[in-house]
Amino acid sequence: MLLAIIARPYTRWRSLLVLAMAVAFAAVLVIPFLQEFFQLQLVGTTAPRAAVGLAAAAGLLLEAIWIGTRRGAPTRPSLRWRNRDEGPGVTSGRLFRRAAVVFGSGH
């Protein structure tokens, strides 16, 4: 679930990566040779179901935190600016020009 959140924004290869990891995890849980290789011992059905439920709840919590922190965040600015007084760095440029005038090192 964490990989699915971090892989955003989804592209074709990122989607395939998330899908491949999910399939590989399912294969490890189902194929006895892989269970033996990774030394997994699935005993009963209660513990695996509880683990899946806990992982799903943690994934939903991570998703809620992700959405909550992104809400109200500024969107990515456009790469085209209408004039030279707009865009990133303009405020800091004005600040440095003012500081230069105030402190006597400006023109």
Tab-separated table of N, CA and C in Angstrom:
chain	number	residue	atom	x	y	z
A	1	MET	N	0.830	-1.184	0.000
A	1	MET	CA	0.000	0.000	0.000
A	1	MET	C	0.874	1.247	0.000
A	2	LEU	N	1.948	1.227	0.748
A	2	LEU	CA	2.841	2.374	0.783
A	2	LEU	C	3.466	2.606	-0.595
A	3	LEU	N	3.855	1.555	-1.267
A	3	LEU	CA	4.401	1.683	-2.619
A	3	LEU	C	3.372	2.293	-3.553
A	4	ALA	N	2.122	1.918	-3.410
A	4	ALA	CA	1.063	2.459	-4.260
A	4	ALA	C	0.870	3.950	-4.020
A	5	ILE	N	1.102	4.418	-2.807
A	5	ILE	CA	0.971	5.847	-2.507
A	5	ILE	C	2.188	6.605	-3.018
A	6	ILE	N	3.355	6.058	-2.798
A	6	ILE	CA	4.587	6.738	-3.195
A	6	ILE	C	4.756	6.770	-4.709
A	7	ALA	N	4.197	5.790	-5.412
A	7	ALA	CA	4.376	5.699	-6.864
A	7	ALA	C	3.580	6.741	-7.641
A	8	ARG	N	2.791	7.551	-6.972
A	8	ARG	CA	1.998	8.560	-7.672
A	8	ARG	C	2.861	9.695	-8.166
A	9	PRO	N	2.509	10.341	-9.232
A	9	PRO	CA	1.398	10.088	-10.144
A	9	PRO	C	1.698	8.856	-10.990
A	10	TYR	N	0.657	8.082	-11.230
A	10	TYR	CA	0.830	6.821	-11.932
A	10	TYR	C	1.152	7.034	-13.401
A	11	THR	N	2.163	6.338	-13.841
A	11	THR	CA	2.465	6.217	-15.262
A	11	THR	C	2.347	4.734	-15.576
A	12	ARG	N	2.550	4.385	-16.809
A	12	ARG	CA	2.406	2.975	-17.180
A	12	ARG	C	3.379	2.096	-16.405
A	13	TRP	N	4.653	2.501	-16.367
A	13	TRP	CA	5.632	1.637	-15.705
A	13	TRP	C	5.458	1.626	-14.197
A	14	ARG	N	5.002	2.713	-13.608
A	14	ARG	CA	4.763	2.711	-12.160
A	14	ARG	C	3.574	1.826	-11.806
A	15	SER	N	2.551	1.861	-12.636
A	15	SER	CA	1.397	0.981	-12.415
A	15	SER	C	1.821	-0.477	-12.516
A	16	LEU	N	2.655	-0.776	-13.511
A	16	LEU	CA	3.145	-2.149	-13.663
A	16	LEU	C	4.007	-2.563	-12.471
A	17	LEU	N	4.782	-1.636	-11.935
A	17	LEU	CA	5.605	-1.936	-10.761
A	17	LEU	C	4.742	-2.287	-9.551
A	18	VAL	N	3.721	-1.488	-9.297
A	18	VAL	CA	2.828	-1.750	-8.166
A	18	VAL	C	2.115	-3.092	-8.365
A	19	LEU	N	1.633	-3.348	-9.564
A	19	LEU	CA	0.960	-4.611	-9.862
A	19	LEU	C	1.922	-5.792	-9.702
A	20	ALA	N	3.148	-5.644	-10.179
A	20	ALA	CA	4.127	-6.730	-10.077
A	20	ALA	C	4.450	-7.041	-8.615
A	21	MET	N	4.551	-6.014	-7.793
A	21	MET	CA	4.836	-6.252	-6.374
A	21	MET	C	3.671	-6.957	-5.683
A	22	ALA	N	2.453	-6.583	-6.032
A	22	ALA	CA	1.285	-7.241	-5.441
A	22	ALA	C	1.221	-8.702	-5.865
A	23	VAL	N	1.499	-8.959	-7.138
A	23	VAL	CA	1.483	-10.347	-7.638
A	23	VAL	C	2.600	-11.158	-6.988
A	24	ALA	N	3.779	-10.555	-6.843
A	24	ALA	CA	4.892	-11.273	-6.208
A	24	ALA	C	4.579	-11.599	-4.749
A	25	PHE	N	3.962	-10.665	-4.042
A	25	PHE	CA	3.597	-10.928	-2.654
A	25	PHE	C	2.571	-12.056	-2.559
A	26	ALA	N	1.576	-12.017	-3.442
A	26	ALA	CA	0.565	-13.082	-3.449
A	26	ALA	C	1.205	-14.432	-3.790
A	27	ALA	N	2.162	-14.419	-4.704
A	27	ALA	CA	2.840	-15.670	-5.072
A	27	ALA	C	3.605	-16.237	-3.889
A	28	VAL	N	4.247	-15.378	-3.123
A	28	VAL	CA	4.992	-15.847	-1.951
A	28	VAL	C	4.041	-16.476	-0.938
A	29	LEU	N	2.846	-15.944	-0.811
A	29	LEU	CA	1.900	-16.500	0.150
A	29	LEU	C	1.275	-17.808	-0.316
A	30	VAL	N	1.232	-18.046	-1.622
A	30	VAL	CA	0.515	-19.211	-2.162
A	30	VAL	C	1.442	-20.365	-2.532
A	31	ILE	N	2.608	-20.085	-3.074
A	31	ILE	CA	3.498	-21.135	-3.590
A	31	ILE	C	4.359	-21.681	-2.445
A	32	PRO	N	4.243	-22.983	-2.168
A	32	PRO	CA	4.978	-23.582	-1.039
A	32	PRO	C	6.493	-23.404	-1.118
A	33	PHE	N	7.078	-23.529	-2.318
A	33	PHE	CA	8.522	-23.363	-2.452
A	33	PHE	C	8.953	-21.964	-1.991
A	34	LEU	N	8.195	-20.952	-2.370
A	34	LEU	CA	8.534	-19.584	-1.969
A	34	LEU	C	8.311	-19.370	-0.467
A	35	GLN	N	7.284	-20.023	0.081
A	35	GLN	CA	7.073	-19.946	1.530
A	35	GLN	C	8.275	-20.528	2.267
A	36	GLU	N	8.775	-21.628	1.736
A	36	GLU	CA	9.927	-22.273	2.350
A	36	GLU	C	11.187	-21.405	2.183
A	37	PHE	N	11.369	-20.832	0.998
A	37	PHE	CA	12.539	-20.002	0.724
A	37	PHE	C	12.577	-18.783	1.648
A	38	PHE	N	11.434	-18.130	1.822
A	38	PHE	CA	11.369	-16.953	2.681
A	38	PHE	C	11.067	-17.296	4.135
A	39	GLN	N	10.997	-18.587	4.435
A	39	GLN	CA	10.764	-19.104	5.782
A	39	GLN	C	9.479	-18.562	6.395
A	40	LEU	N	8.416	-18.622	5.613
A	40	LEU	CA	7.104	-18.212	6.102
A	40	LEU	C	6.355	-19.437	6.573
A	41	GLN	N	5.754	-19.344	7.720
A	41	GLN	CA	4.927	-20.426	8.221
A	41	GLN	C	3.557	-19.846	8.531
A	42	LEU	N	2.645	-20.047	7.609
A	42	LEU	CA	1.282	-19.566	7.807
A	42	LEU	C	0.514	-20.642	8.562
A	43	VAL	N	0.214	-20.366	9.815
A	43	VAL	CA	-0.471	-21.334	10.646
A	43	VAL	C	-1.884	-20.836	10.892
A	44	GLY	N	-2.841	-21.651	10.543
A	44	GLY	CA	-4.232	-21.266	10.757
A	44	GLY	C	-4.662	-20.152	9.805
A	45	THR	N	-5.837	-19.616	10.101
A	45	THR	CA	-6.363	-18.544	9.258
A	45	THR	C	-6.569	-17.248	10.028
A	46	THR	N	-6.533	-17.312	11.345
A	46	THR	CA	-6.809	-16.126	12.147
A	46	THR	C	-5.682	-15.093	12.028
A	47	ALA	N	-4.449	-15.516	12.202
A	47	ALA	CA	-3.327	-14.576	12.165
A	47	ALA	C	-3.162	-13.927	10.785
A	48	PRO	N	-3.196	-14.689	9.683
A	48	PRO	CA	-3.069	-14.034	8.372
A	48	PRO	C	-4.215	-13.058	8.087
A	49	ARG	N	-5.423	-13.419	8.477
A	49	ARG	CA	-6.557	-12.507	8.268
A	49	ARG	C	-6.398	-11.236	9.102
A	50	ALA	N	-5.939	-11.394	10.333
A	50	ALA	CA	-5.711	-10.225	11.182
A	50	ALA	C	-4.611	-9.343	10.593
A	51	ALA	N	-3.558	-9.967	10.057
A	51	ALA	CA	-2.460	-9.199	9.457
A	51	ALA	C	-2.936	-8.437	8.223
A	52	VAL	N	-3.744	-9.085	7.390
A	52	VAL	CA	-4.277	-8.412	6.200
A	52	VAL	C	-5.202	-7.267	6.610
A	53	GLY	N	-6.026	-7.494	7.615
A	53	GLY	CA	-6.920	-6.435	8.093
A	53	GLY	C	-6.149	-5.255	8.670
A	54	LEU	N	-5.096	-5.552	9.427
A	54	LEU	CA	-4.262	-4.504	9.999
A	54	LEU	C	-3.533	-3.733	8.905
A	55	ALA	N	-3.024	-4.447	7.904
A	55	ALA	CA	-2.340	-3.787	6.785
A	55	ALA	C	-3.308	-2.910	6.002
A	56	ALA	N	-4.523	-3.386	5.799
A	56	ALA	CA	-5.527	-2.591	5.081
A	56	ALA	C	-5.890	-1.338	5.871
A	57	ALA	N	-6.049	-1.473	7.191
A	57	ALA	CA	-6.362	-0.308	8.026
A	57	ALA	C	-5.212	0.697	8.005
A	58	ALA	N	-3.981	0.211	8.070
A	58	ALA	CA	-2.818	1.099	8.014
A	58	ALA	C	-2.741	1.796	6.660
A	59	GLY	N	-3.049	1.063	5.592
A	59	GLY	CA	-3.056	1.663	4.256
A	59	GLY	C	-4.098	2.752	4.129
A	60	LEU	N	-5.281	2.503	4.673
A	60	LEU	CA	-6.329	3.526	4.640
A	60	LEU	C	-5.938	4.750	5.470
A	61	LEU	N	-5.286	4.518	6.597
A	61	LEU	CA	-4.817	5.629	7.419
A	61	LEU	C	-3.757	6.448	6.681
A	62	LEU	N	-2.811	5.768	6.032
A	62	LEU	CA	-1.803	6.478	5.244
A	62	LEU	C	-2.445	7.282	4.121
A	63	GLU	N	-3.430	6.698	3.463
A	63	GLU	CA	-4.135	7.397	2.382
A	63	GLU	C	-4.858	8.627	2.914
A	64	ALA	N	-5.500	8.503	4.056
A	64	ALA	CA	-6.201	9.647	4.651
A	64	ALA	C	-5.216	10.754	5.027
A	65	ILE	N	-4.071	10.375	5.570
A	65	ILE	CA	-3.047	11.373	5.910
A	65	ILE	C	-2.536	12.040	4.646
A	66	TRP	N	-2.313	11.259	3.599
A	66	TRP	CA	-1.825	11.806	2.326
A	66	TRP	C	-2.816	12.819	1.757
A	67	ILE	N	-4.082	12.455	1.755
A	67	ILE	CA	-5.110	13.368	1.230
A	67	ILE	C	-5.224	14.598	2.123
A	68	GLY	N	-5.170	14.404	3.429
A	68	GLY	CA	-5.291	15.524	4.356
A	68	GLY	C	-4.144	16.517	4.246
A	69	THR	N	-2.940	16.025	4.014
A	69	THR	CA	-1.806	16.938	3.907
A	69	THR	C	-1.750	17.612	2.549
A	70	ARG	N	-2.316	17.012	1.525
A	70	ARG	CA	-2.306	17.611	0.186
A	70	ARG	C	-3.432	18.612	0.004
A	71	ARG	N	-4.444	18.555	0.835
A	71	ARG	CA	-5.572	19.477	0.712
A	71	ARG	C	-5.103	20.893	1.024
A	72	GLY	N	-5.399	21.800	0.153
A	72	GLY	CA	-5.025	23.191	0.344
A	72	GLY	C	-3.590	23.493	-0.039
A	73	ALA	N	-2.855	22.487	-0.494
A	73	ALA	CA	-1.481	22.729	-0.926
A	73	ALA	C	-1.503	23.457	-2.260
A	74	PRO	N	-0.564	24.351	-2.483
A	74	PRO	CA	-0.565	25.080	-3.755
A	74	PRO	C	-0.329	24.135	-4.922
A	75	THR	N	-0.960	24.456	-6.014
A	75	THR	CA	-0.762	23.640	-7.203
A	75	THR	C	0.525	24.057	-7.883
A	76	ARG	N	0.977	23.257	-8.766
A	76	ARG	CA	2.212	23.541	-9.485
A	76	ARG	C	2.010	24.753	-10.392
A	77	PRO	N	2.877	25.753	-10.325
A	77	PRO	CA	2.676	26.938	-11.148
A	77	PRO	C	2.915	26.642	-12.618
A	78	SER	N	2.302	27.434	-13.435
A	78	SER	CA	2.481	27.298	-14.864
A	78	SER	C	3.910	27.677	-15.231
A	79	LEU	N	4.430	27.084	-16.293
A	79	LEU	CA	5.785	27.398	-16.714
A	79	LEU	C	5.836	28.645	-17.593
A	80	ARG	N	4.695	29.154	-17.999
A	80	ARG	CA	4.644	30.371	-18.800
A	80	ARG	C	4.232	31.533	-17.916
A	81	TRP	N	4.942	32.605	-18.004
A	81	TRP	CA	4.640	33.784	-17.217
A	81	TRP	C	4.241	34.907	-18.153
A	82	ARG	N	3.281	35.697	-17.739
A	82	ARG	CA	2.777	36.766	-18.609
A	82	ARG	C	3.769	37.909	-18.748
A	83	ASN	N	4.445	38.238	-17.677
A	83	ASN	CA	5.469	39.275	-17.770
A	83	ASN	C	6.588	38.971	-16.795
A	84	ARG	N	7.623	39.771	-16.818
A	84	ARG	CA	8.794	39.448	-15.999
A	84	ARG	C	8.585	39.685	-14.515
A	85	ASP	N	7.473	40.317	-14.132
A	85	ASP	CA	7.195	40.546	-12.712
A	85	ASP	C	6.440	39.394	-12.074
A	86	GLU	N	6.188	38.339	-12.832
A	86	GLU	CA	5.512	37.166	-12.293
A	86	GLU	C	6.486	36.005	-12.279
A	87	GLY	N	6.153	34.998	-11.498
A	87	GLY	CA	6.935	33.775	-11.522
A	87	GLY	C	7.781	33.590	-10.282
A	88	PRO	N	8.416	32.427	-10.199
A	88	PRO	CA	9.219	32.125	-9.020
A	88	PRO	C	10.447	33.021	-8.958
A	89	GLY	N	10.821	33.405	-7.780
A	89	GLY	CA	12.011	34.210	-7.600
A	89	GLY	C	11.788	35.703	-7.702
A	90	VAL	N	10.600	36.114	-8.147
A	90	VAL	CA	10.348	37.540	-8.313
A	90	VAL	C	10.316	38.232	-6.964
A	91	THR	N	9.645	37.631	-6.003
A	91	THR	CA	9.559	38.243	-4.679
A	91	THR	C	10.945	38.379	-4.065
A	92	SER	N	11.744	37.327	-4.159
A	92	SER	CA	13.076	37.403	-3.574
A	92	SER	C	13.931	38.414	-4.324
A	93	GLY	N	13.758	38.540	-5.641
A	93	GLY	CA	14.499	39.533	-6.405
A	93	GLY	C	14.147	40.942	-5.967
A	94	ARG	N	12.863	41.200	-5.771
A	94	ARG	CA	12.430	42.516	-5.296
A	94	ARG	C	12.984	42.785	-3.901
A	95	LEU	N	12.979	41.758	-3.072
A	95	LEU	CA	13.482	41.911	-1.713
A	95	LEU	C	14.960	42.277	-1.730
A	96	PHE	N	15.754	41.618	-2.570
A	96	PHE	CA	17.174	41.920	-2.642
A	96	PHE	C	17.426	43.314	-3.208
A	97	ARG	N	16.623	43.730	-4.181
A	97	ARG	CA	16.784	45.082	-4.725
A	97	ARG	C	16.472	46.126	-3.657
A	98	ARG	N	15.394	45.904	-2.895
A	98	ARG	CA	15.048	46.837	-1.816
A	98	ARG	C	16.138	46.876	-0.752
A	99	ALA	N	16.654	45.703	-0.389
A	99	ALA	CA	17.702	45.642	0.627
A	99	ALA	C	18.947	46.369	0.142
A	100	ALA	N	19.265	46.243	-1.138
A	100	ALA	CA	20.436	46.919	-1.677
A	100	ALA	C	20.263	48.431	-1.605
A	101	VAL	N	19.067	48.915	-1.883
A	101	VAL	CA	18.814	50.358	-1.827
A	101	VAL	C	18.850	50.836	-0.384
A	102	VAL	N	18.216	50.090	0.516
A	102	VAL	CA	18.158	50.492	1.926
A	102	VAL	C	19.532	50.505	2.553
A	103	PHE	N	20.341	49.510	2.260
A	103	PHE	CA	21.652	49.403	2.893
A	103	PHE	C	22.760	50.094	2.111
A	104	GLY	N	22.413	50.786	1.039
A	104	GLY	CA	23.365	51.606	0.331
A	104	GLY	C	24.263	50.941	-0.664
A	105	SER	N	24.019	49.689	-0.995
A	105	SER	CA	24.887	49.054	-1.983
A	105	SER	C	24.196	48.965	-3.345
A	106	GLY	N	23.046	49.588	-3.482
A	106	GLY	CA	22.322	49.549	-4.761
A	106	GLY	C	22.645	50.739	-5.619
A	107	HIS	N	22.047	50.795	-6.806
A	107	HIS	CA	22.313	51.876	-7.756
A	107	HIS	C	21.513	53.095	-7.385
